[in-house]
Amino acid sequence: MRKRNESVTVEHERAAAAAGAVPGPLDKGCSLRHSLRLPAAAAAEGMKRPLGRRYGLWFRLRKLIIWLLGMYIAIPFLVKLCPAIQAKLVFLNFVRVPYFIDLKRPQDQGLNHTCNYYLQPEEDVTIGVWHTVPAALWKNARGKDQLWFEEALGSSHPVILYLHGNAGTRGGDHRVELYKVLSSLGYHVVTFDYRGWGDSIGSPSERGMTYDALHVFDWIKARSGDNPVYIWGHSLGTGVATNLVRRLCERETPPDALILESPFTNIREEARSHPFSVASTQYFPGFDWFFLDPITTSGIKFANDENVKYISCSLLILHAEDDPVVPFHLGKKLYNIAATSRSFRDYKVQFVPFHTDLGYRHKYIYRSPELPRILREFLGKSEHEHHH
């Protein structure tokens, strides 16, 4: 019997080997144990785990897609129903860069010949102002009070009223560097934060920003005597600048020249051309109705293209070809409108492009070694016209 059992076992092992199975132990009845089925059960269990992981991943991905789709639908309606949101995105006055600087101390930003003032254009509105004297007066300016700085505006140096763009404050890095360049060229530089920016008190609006600029201009003229006064606007500040100069020309007190750095045609066209908007205008139906109409509803136009038709003073436009914020073609378009306007027929209109290879982008034109020559040639002529 033992030989027979052994032969049966051998037969089972051969059959199992032929079937590709691993021979298992025999029970007392000389039959294969049920444990031979365990590897198949374990394989099935192993397959369930990756399937479960894949299902969990798909579930989370689906939730993310639904959330993004919900935001994609909700945000436009939120902006449409609350135009103040779009106004905030235009002004960006809540973005204060650089942080943690004391605007009362311009010397902390390397402006040792600068005085901080506070003016009050309207009741309940106070604006912070910086006045940087020409570098030639640097030694005399040390330790002097506000009265000395105000009287210095009457010295024989031209004055530039600088109107900055959105976001940040009058202490922004690129703005400070421009003040230094202009000061070194012999200009007084007066700049300020519009109501709602920096440490200025009030709520921002296009009308309010323009009125603040008008108040500061009149304040300068009351102290500068016959010295030339130029208006320099950058980015969103170009909209304030043309609003201001149009108003000055209408009351027959134009500035001696207007300089627009990185300007646009109007705020709707700029918003549509902004890098954040380009993709949306192509793929989002009703983009103008959802996003651009609320800007107009908020009373924000900054219509440079309309304003230049009513401006009668010399105009200089500076624009970098690689500007990623205000596209170069908008500055060129504005120049073409101004150059053909009858209001400029007796005045110089000049457009100066800066090649992409220079890398000046939106706010670094002050780095150009050609800028002193450009200003000297352009403003020199304006000064000649002013005195004759």
Short mmCIF file of C-alpha atoms in Angstrom, two decimals:
data_model
loop_
_atom_site.label_atom_id
_atom_site.label_comp_id
_atom_site.label_asym_id
_atom_site.label_seq_id
_atom_site.Cartn_x
_atom_site.Cartn_y
_atom_site.Cartn_z
CA MET A 1 0.00 0.00 0.00
CA ARG A 2 2.86 2.37 0.80
CA LYS A 3 4.22 1.94 -2.71
CA ARG A 4 0.77 2.60 -4.13
CA ASN A 5 0.36 5.73 -2.00
CA GLU A 6 3.80 6.93 -3.06
CA SER A 7 2.94 6.38 -6.68
CA VAL A 8 -0.32 8.29 -6.25
CA THR A 9 1.62 11.18 -4.69
CA VAL A 10 4.10 11.18 -7.52
CA GLU A 11 1.23 11.19 -10.03
CA HIS A 12 -0.34 14.18 -8.23
CA GLU A 13 2.98 16.05 -8.23
CA ARG A 14 3.52 15.34 -11.92
CA ALA A 15 0.01 16.53 -12.76
CA ALA A 16 0.50 19.66 -10.71
CA ALA A 17 3.86 20.34 -12.34
CA ALA A 18 2.35 19.84 -15.77
CA ALA A 19 -0.38 22.32 -14.88
CA GLY A 20 2.26 24.85 -13.71
CA ALA A 21 1.10 24.73 -10.09
CA VAL A 22 3.31 24.44 -7.06
CA PRO A 23 2.73 21.10 -5.30
CA GLY A 24 1.24 21.51 -1.87
CA PRO A 25 1.11 19.26 1.17
CA LEU A 26 -1.27 16.30 1.28
CA ASP A 27 -3.87 15.81 3.98
CA LYS A 28 -4.51 12.50 5.65
CA GLY A 29 -6.84 11.44 2.82
CA CYS A 30 -4.02 11.79 0.34
CA SER A 31 -5.77 14.81 -1.29
CA LEU A 32 -4.42 18.32 -1.90
CA ARG A 33 -5.23 20.82 0.86
CA HIS A 34 -7.59 23.71 0.22
CA SER A 35 -4.70 26.10 0.86
CA LEU A 36 -3.78 25.65 -2.80
CA ARG A 37 -6.55 28.20 -3.52
CA LEU A 38 -5.02 30.88 -1.21
CA PRO A 39 -2.61 32.41 -3.75
CA ALA A 40 -5.54 33.18 -6.09
CA ALA A 41 -7.48 34.82 -3.23
CA ALA A 42 -4.46 36.93 -2.27
CA ALA A 43 -4.05 38.05 -5.90
CA ALA A 44 -7.69 39.15 -5.97
CA GLU A 45 -7.19 41.10 -2.74
CA GLY A 46 -4.07 42.76 -4.21
CA MET A 47 -6.03 43.85 -7.28
CA LYS A 48 -8.68 45.54 -5.12
CA ARG A 49 -6.14 47.83 -3.44
CA PRO A 50 -4.88 49.67 -6.57
CA LEU A 51 -8.45 49.82 -7.83
CA GLY A 52 -9.44 51.50 -4.55
CA ARG A 53 -6.56 53.93 -4.78
CA ARG A 54 -7.45 54.81 -8.37
CA TYR A 55 -11.08 55.33 -7.38
CA GLY A 56 -10.07 57.61 -4.48
CA LEU A 57 -7.82 59.65 -6.75
CA TRP A 58 -10.55 60.04 -9.35
CA PHE A 59 -13.02 61.06 -6.65
CA ARG A 60 -10.71 63.82 -5.40
CA LEU A 61 -9.98 64.97 -8.96
CA ARG A 62 -13.68 65.13 -9.73
CA LYS A 63 -14.30 67.23 -6.61
CA LEU A 64 -11.53 69.63 -7.68
CA ILE A 65 -12.96 69.95 -11.19
CA ILE A 66 -16.44 70.66 -9.81
CA TRP A 67 -15.01 73.27 -7.40
CA LEU A 68 -13.06 75.02 -10.16
CA LEU A 69 -16.10 74.99 -12.43
CA GLY A 70 -18.18 76.49 -9.63
CA MET A 71 -15.63 79.27 -9.12
CA TYR A 72 -15.43 79.83 -12.89
CA ILE A 73 -19.19 80.44 -12.92
CA ALA A 74 -19.54 82.25 -9.56
CA ILE A 75 -16.73 84.83 -9.82
CA PRO A 76 -18.05 86.60 -12.96
CA PHE A 77 -21.50 86.94 -11.41
CA LEU A 78 -19.96 88.18 -8.15
CA VAL A 79 -17.99 90.84 -10.04
CA LYS A 80 -21.06 91.82 -12.06
CA LEU A 81 -23.20 92.18 -8.95
CA CYS A 82 -20.46 94.02 -6.98
CA PRO A 83 -18.65 96.47 -9.31
CA ALA A 84 -16.61 97.70 -6.34
CA ILE A 85 -14.61 94.46 -6.60
CA GLN A 86 -13.51 95.33 -10.12
CA ALA A 87 -12.64 98.86 -8.99
CA LYS A 88 -10.39 97.40 -6.30
CA LEU A 89 -8.65 95.27 -8.92
CA VAL A 90 -8.03 98.35 -11.08
CA PHE A 91 -6.64 100.49 -8.26
CA LEU A 92 -4.90 97.77 -6.19
CA ASN A 93 -4.48 100.46 -3.53
CA PHE A 94 -4.65 97.77 -0.84
CA VAL A 95 -1.33 96.34 -2.09
CA ARG A 96 1.36 98.22 -0.18
CA VAL A 97 4.82 97.39 -1.50
CA PRO A 98 7.40 97.57 -0.05
CA TYR A 99 5.92 96.72 3.33
CA PHE A 100 7.01 98.05 6.71
CA ILE A 101 8.43 101.37 5.51
CA ASP A 102 7.72 104.63 7.30
CA LEU A 103 6.46 107.06 4.66
CA LYS A 104 7.13 109.92 7.06
CA ARG A 105 10.85 109.15 6.72
CA PRO A 106 11.86 109.26 3.02
CA GLN A 107 15.49 109.32 4.14
CA ASP A 108 15.09 105.64 5.01
CA GLN A 109 14.75 105.03 1.26
CA GLY A 110 17.97 106.91 0.48
CA LEU A 111 16.23 110.25 -0.17
CA ASN A 112 18.20 112.47 2.19
CA HIS A 113 17.10 115.64 0.38
CA THR A 114 13.36 114.91 0.54
CA CYS A 115 10.68 116.33 2.82
CA ASN A 116 7.36 114.67 3.71
CA TYR A 117 4.24 116.87 3.70
CA TYR A 118 0.53 116.32 4.26
CA LEU A 119 -2.00 118.30 2.22
CA GLN A 120 -5.79 118.39 2.43
CA PRO A 121 -7.50 118.60 -0.98
CA GLU A 122 -10.98 118.18 0.51
CA GLU A 123 -12.59 117.81 3.89
CA ASP A 124 -11.92 114.32 5.34
CA VAL A 125 -9.20 113.75 2.71
CA THR A 126 -5.48 113.98 3.55
CA ILE A 127 -2.71 113.02 1.15
CA GLY A 128 0.95 112.30 1.85
CA VAL A 129 3.44 114.19 -0.34
CA TRP A 130 7.20 113.87 -0.93
CA HIS A 131 9.25 116.77 -2.25
CA THR A 132 12.75 115.94 -3.46
CA VAL A 133 14.93 118.95 -4.28
CA PRO A 134 17.54 118.95 -7.07
CA ALA A 135 20.77 117.17 -6.16
CA ALA A 136 22.59 120.53 -6.35
CA LEU A 137 20.64 121.62 -3.26
CA TRP A 138 21.34 118.41 -1.33
CA LYS A 139 23.80 119.93 1.17
CA ASN A 140 21.61 122.95 1.81
CA ALA A 141 18.57 120.72 2.37
CA ARG A 142 20.06 118.78 5.29
CA GLY A 143 18.17 119.42 8.50
CA LYS A 144 15.77 121.93 6.92
CA ASP A 145 12.06 122.10 7.74
CA GLN A 146 8.98 122.08 5.48
CA LEU A 147 8.98 125.87 5.08
CA TRP A 148 12.49 125.80 3.59
CA PHE A 149 11.49 123.09 1.12
CA GLU A 150 8.39 125.02 0.06
CA GLU A 151 10.43 128.16 -0.53
CA ALA A 152 12.99 126.12 -2.50
CA LEU A 153 10.34 125.51 -5.17
CA GLY A 154 10.89 129.14 -6.13
CA SER A 155 14.56 128.51 -6.94
CA SER A 156 15.64 128.51 -10.58
CA HIS A 157 14.96 124.80 -11.14
CA PRO A 158 12.05 123.21 -13.06
CA VAL A 159 9.54 121.05 -11.21
CA ILE A 160 8.16 117.61 -12.14
CA LEU A 161 4.87 116.48 -10.61
CA TYR A 162 5.03 112.67 -10.68
CA LEU A 163 1.78 110.64 -10.71
CA HIS A 164 2.42 106.99 -9.92
CA GLY A 165 0.51 103.93 -11.09
CA ASN A 166 -1.68 101.47 -9.20
CA ALA A 167 -0.50 99.38 -6.24
CA GLY A 168 2.28 100.34 -3.89
CA THR A 169 3.02 103.79 -2.52
CA ARG A 170 5.13 106.86 -3.27
CA GLY A 171 7.95 104.89 -1.63
CA GLY A 172 7.98 102.09 -4.23
CA ASP A 173 11.49 100.99 -5.24
CA HIS A 174 11.31 101.86 -8.94
CA ARG A 175 9.63 105.18 -8.12
CA VAL A 176 12.35 106.14 -5.66
CA GLU A 177 15.00 105.33 -8.25
CA LEU A 178 13.29 107.61 -10.77
CA TYR A 179 13.16 110.47 -8.23
CA LYS A 180 16.92 110.10 -7.78
CA VAL A 181 17.53 110.22 -11.54
CA LEU A 182 15.35 113.30 -12.01
CA SER A 183 16.89 115.02 -8.99
CA SER A 184 20.37 114.39 -10.39
CA LEU A 185 19.25 116.09 -13.62
CA GLY A 186 18.31 119.26 -11.74
CA TYR A 187 14.57 118.86 -11.22
CA HIS A 188 12.43 119.29 -8.14
CA VAL A 189 10.29 116.14 -7.89
CA VAL A 190 6.93 116.35 -6.12
CA THR A 191 4.96 113.12 -5.77
CA PHE A 192 2.11 111.94 -3.58
CA ASP A 193 -0.16 109.03 -2.76
CA TYR A 194 -3.73 109.44 -3.96
CA ARG A 195 -6.50 109.20 -1.40
CA GLY A 196 -6.71 105.56 -0.27
CA TRP A 197 -3.04 104.79 -1.11
CA GLY A 198 -0.19 104.57 1.37
CA ASP A 199 -0.88 106.76 4.39
CA SER A 200 -3.32 109.03 2.52
CA ILE A 201 -6.84 109.14 3.90
CA GLY A 202 -9.96 108.76 1.75
CA SER A 203 -11.65 106.38 -0.67
CA PRO A 204 -10.12 105.93 -4.13
CA SER A 205 -11.99 106.99 -7.25
CA GLU A 206 -10.99 108.42 -10.62
CA ARG A 207 -12.58 111.76 -9.77
CA GLY A 208 -10.85 111.85 -6.38
CA MET A 209 -7.44 110.94 -7.82
CA THR A 210 -7.76 113.68 -10.45
CA TYR A 211 -8.80 116.25 -7.87
CA ASP A 212 -5.85 115.30 -5.63
CA ALA A 213 -3.50 115.85 -8.57
CA LEU A 214 -5.10 119.22 -9.35
CA HIS A 215 -4.72 120.31 -5.73
CA VAL A 216 -1.02 119.40 -5.65
CA PHE A 217 -0.42 121.12 -9.02
CA ASP A 218 -2.00 124.34 -7.76
CA TRP A 219 0.01 124.04 -4.54
CA ILE A 220 3.23 123.81 -6.59
CA LYS A 221 2.31 126.72 -8.89
CA ALA A 222 1.60 128.94 -5.90
CA ARG A 223 5.25 128.45 -4.80
CA SER A 224 7.26 127.87 -7.99
CA GLY A 225 6.90 131.31 -9.56
CA ASP A 226 7.80 131.30 -13.25
CA ASN A 227 9.71 128.00 -13.10
CA PRO A 228 8.49 125.38 -15.58
CA VAL A 229 6.22 122.68 -14.16
CA TYR A 230 5.96 119.33 -15.97
CA ILE A 231 3.49 116.49 -15.39
CA TRP A 232 4.86 112.91 -15.47
CA GLY A 233 2.40 110.01 -15.31
CA HIS A 234 3.26 106.31 -15.21
CA SER A 235 0.89 103.43 -16.06
CA LEU A 236 -2.46 104.11 -14.34
CA GLY A 237 -0.99 107.51 -13.44
CA THR A 238 -1.08 108.40 -17.15
CA GLY A 239 -4.87 108.33 -16.88
CA VAL A 240 -4.72 110.74 -13.93
CA ALA A 241 -2.19 112.87 -15.83
CA THR A 242 -4.30 113.32 -18.97
CA ASN A 243 -7.41 113.99 -16.84
CA LEU A 244 -5.45 116.67 -15.00
CA VAL A 245 -3.84 118.27 -18.04
CA ARG A 246 -7.11 118.33 -19.98
CA ARG A 247 -8.69 120.20 -17.08
CA LEU A 248 -5.73 122.58 -16.85
CA CYS A 249 -5.90 123.30 -20.57
CA GLU A 250 -9.64 123.95 -20.36
CA ARG A 251 -9.06 126.56 -17.68
CA GLU A 252 -6.11 127.94 -19.73
CA THR A 253 -3.37 127.11 -17.20
CA PRO A 254 -1.61 124.22 -19.01
CA PRO A 255 1.63 122.71 -17.70
CA ASP A 256 4.83 123.26 -19.63
CA ALA A 257 4.90 119.65 -20.85
CA LEU A 258 3.29 116.26 -20.32
CA ILE A 259 5.30 113.01 -20.07
CA LEU A 260 3.49 109.68 -20.27
CA GLU A 261 5.44 106.55 -19.35
CA SER A 262 3.87 103.21 -20.34
CA PRO A 263 0.47 104.70 -21.22
CA PHE A 264 -2.69 103.02 -22.48
CA THR A 265 -5.57 104.34 -24.59
CA ASN A 266 -8.41 103.82 -22.10
CA ILE A 267 -9.02 101.56 -19.13
CA ARG A 268 -11.34 99.15 -20.96
CA GLU A 269 -8.84 98.54 -23.73
CA GLU A 270 -6.04 98.17 -21.19
CA ALA A 271 -8.09 95.69 -19.12
CA ARG A 272 -8.88 93.68 -22.25
CA SER A 273 -5.20 93.64 -23.27
CA HIS A 274 -3.83 92.75 -19.83
CA PRO A 275 -2.07 89.33 -19.72
CA PHE A 276 -4.59 88.10 -17.13
CA SER A 277 -7.45 88.95 -19.47
CA VAL A 278 -6.17 87.77 -22.85
CA ALA A 279 -7.06 84.11 -22.28
CA SER A 280 -10.42 85.03 -20.72
CA THR A 281 -11.50 87.15 -23.69
CA GLN A 282 -10.93 84.14 -25.95
CA TYR A 283 -12.53 81.43 -23.84
CA PHE A 284 -15.02 83.19 -21.57
CA PRO A 285 -18.32 84.16 -23.21
CA GLY A 286 -19.57 87.59 -22.24
CA PHE A 287 -16.20 88.77 -20.88
CA ASP A 288 -16.94 92.44 -21.58
CA TRP A 289 -20.38 92.26 -19.93
CA PHE A 290 -19.09 90.46 -16.84
CA PHE A 291 -15.75 92.18 -16.28
CA LEU A 292 -15.42 95.38 -18.31
CA ASP A 293 -18.89 96.88 -17.93
CA PRO A 294 -18.57 96.88 -14.11
CA ILE A 295 -15.46 99.07 -14.47
CA THR A 296 -17.49 101.65 -16.40
CA THR A 297 -20.33 101.27 -13.91
CA SER A 298 -17.86 102.20 -11.17
CA GLY A 299 -17.14 105.47 -12.99
CA ILE A 300 -13.64 104.41 -14.08
CA LYS A 301 -12.69 105.43 -17.64
CA PHE A 302 -9.21 107.00 -17.70
CA ALA A 303 -9.83 107.90 -21.33
CA ASN A 304 -6.36 108.97 -22.47
CA ASP A 305 -7.40 108.61 -26.11
CA GLU A 306 -10.20 111.18 -25.62
CA ASN A 307 -8.23 113.48 -23.32
CA VAL A 308 -5.33 114.01 -25.72
CA LYS A 309 -7.75 115.60 -28.18
CA TYR A 310 -8.19 118.49 -25.73
CA ILE A 311 -4.60 118.91 -24.54
CA SER A 312 -2.45 121.78 -25.79
CA CYS A 313 1.13 121.38 -24.52
CA SER A 314 4.20 119.39 -25.54
CA LEU A 315 3.77 115.61 -25.16
CA LEU A 316 6.45 112.94 -24.70
CA ILE A 317 5.52 109.24 -24.62
CA LEU A 318 7.99 106.62 -23.32
CA HIS A 319 7.23 102.92 -23.76
CA ALA A 320 9.22 99.67 -23.59
CA GLU A 321 8.51 97.12 -26.30
CA ASP A 322 8.62 94.27 -23.75
CA ASP A 323 6.10 95.85 -21.37
CA PRO A 324 4.06 92.90 -20.01
CA VAL A 325 1.44 95.03 -18.21
CA VAL A 326 0.50 97.76 -20.68
CA PRO A 327 1.16 96.39 -24.18
CA PHE A 328 3.45 98.47 -26.35
CA HIS A 329 0.87 98.76 -29.12
CA LEU A 330 -1.45 100.74 -26.83
CA GLY A 331 1.20 103.39 -26.24
CA LYS A 332 1.88 103.57 -29.97
CA LYS A 333 -1.84 103.84 -30.70
CA LEU A 334 -2.18 106.71 -28.23
CA TYR A 335 0.72 108.50 -29.90
CA ASN A 336 -0.93 108.15 -33.32
CA ILE A 337 -4.13 109.67 -31.96
CA ALA A 338 -2.26 112.57 -30.36
CA ALA A 339 0.01 113.21 -33.34
CA THR A 340 -2.99 113.74 -35.62
CA SER A 341 -4.98 115.81 -33.12
CA ARG A 342 -5.52 119.46 -33.95
CA SER A 343 -4.89 120.42 -30.32
CA PHE A 344 -1.19 119.55 -30.73
CA ARG A 345 -0.64 121.38 -34.00
CA ASP A 346 1.52 124.04 -32.30
CA TYR A 347 3.30 121.66 -29.92
CA LYS A 348 5.87 118.91 -30.08
CA VAL A 349 4.62 115.32 -29.84
CA GLN A 350 7.30 112.64 -29.51
CA PHE A 351 7.24 108.88 -29.06
CA VAL A 352 10.35 107.11 -27.74
CA PRO A 353 10.36 103.27 -27.83
CA PHE A 354 12.81 101.14 -25.86
CA HIS A 355 13.87 97.91 -27.53
CA THR A 356 12.95 94.54 -26.01
CA ASP A 357 16.63 93.61 -25.62
CA LEU A 358 17.04 96.39 -23.03
CA GLY A 359 14.68 94.60 -20.64
CA TYR A 360 13.01 97.73 -19.22
CA ARG A 361 9.58 96.08 -19.23
CA HIS A 362 6.89 98.07 -17.37
CA LYS A 363 8.76 100.13 -14.79
CA TYR A 364 12.50 100.22 -15.42
CA ILE A 365 12.85 102.91 -18.10
CA TYR A 366 14.60 105.02 -15.46
CA ARG A 367 17.62 102.71 -15.98
CA SER A 368 18.12 103.92 -19.54
CA PRO A 369 21.41 105.81 -19.97
CA GLU A 370 19.64 107.66 -22.81
CA LEU A 371 16.93 109.09 -20.56
CA PRO A 372 18.90 112.24 -19.51
CA ARG A 373 19.53 113.11 -23.16
CA ILE A 374 15.91 112.43 -24.13
CA LEU A 375 14.61 114.70 -21.37
CA ARG A 376 17.19 117.38 -21.99
CA GLU A 377 16.35 117.58 -25.69
CA PHE A 378 12.59 117.42 -25.21
CA LEU A 379 12.16 119.55 -22.08
CA GLY A 380 14.90 121.94 -23.13
CA LYS A 381 12.77 122.91 -26.08
CA SER A 382 9.71 123.19 -23.82
CA GLU A 383 11.61 125.51 -21.48
CA HIS A 384 12.63 127.65 -24.45
CA GLU A 385 8.98 127.87 -25.55
CA HIS A 386 7.98 128.72 -21.97
CA HIS A 387 10.37 131.66 -21.67
CA HIS A 388 9.68 133.02 -25.15
#
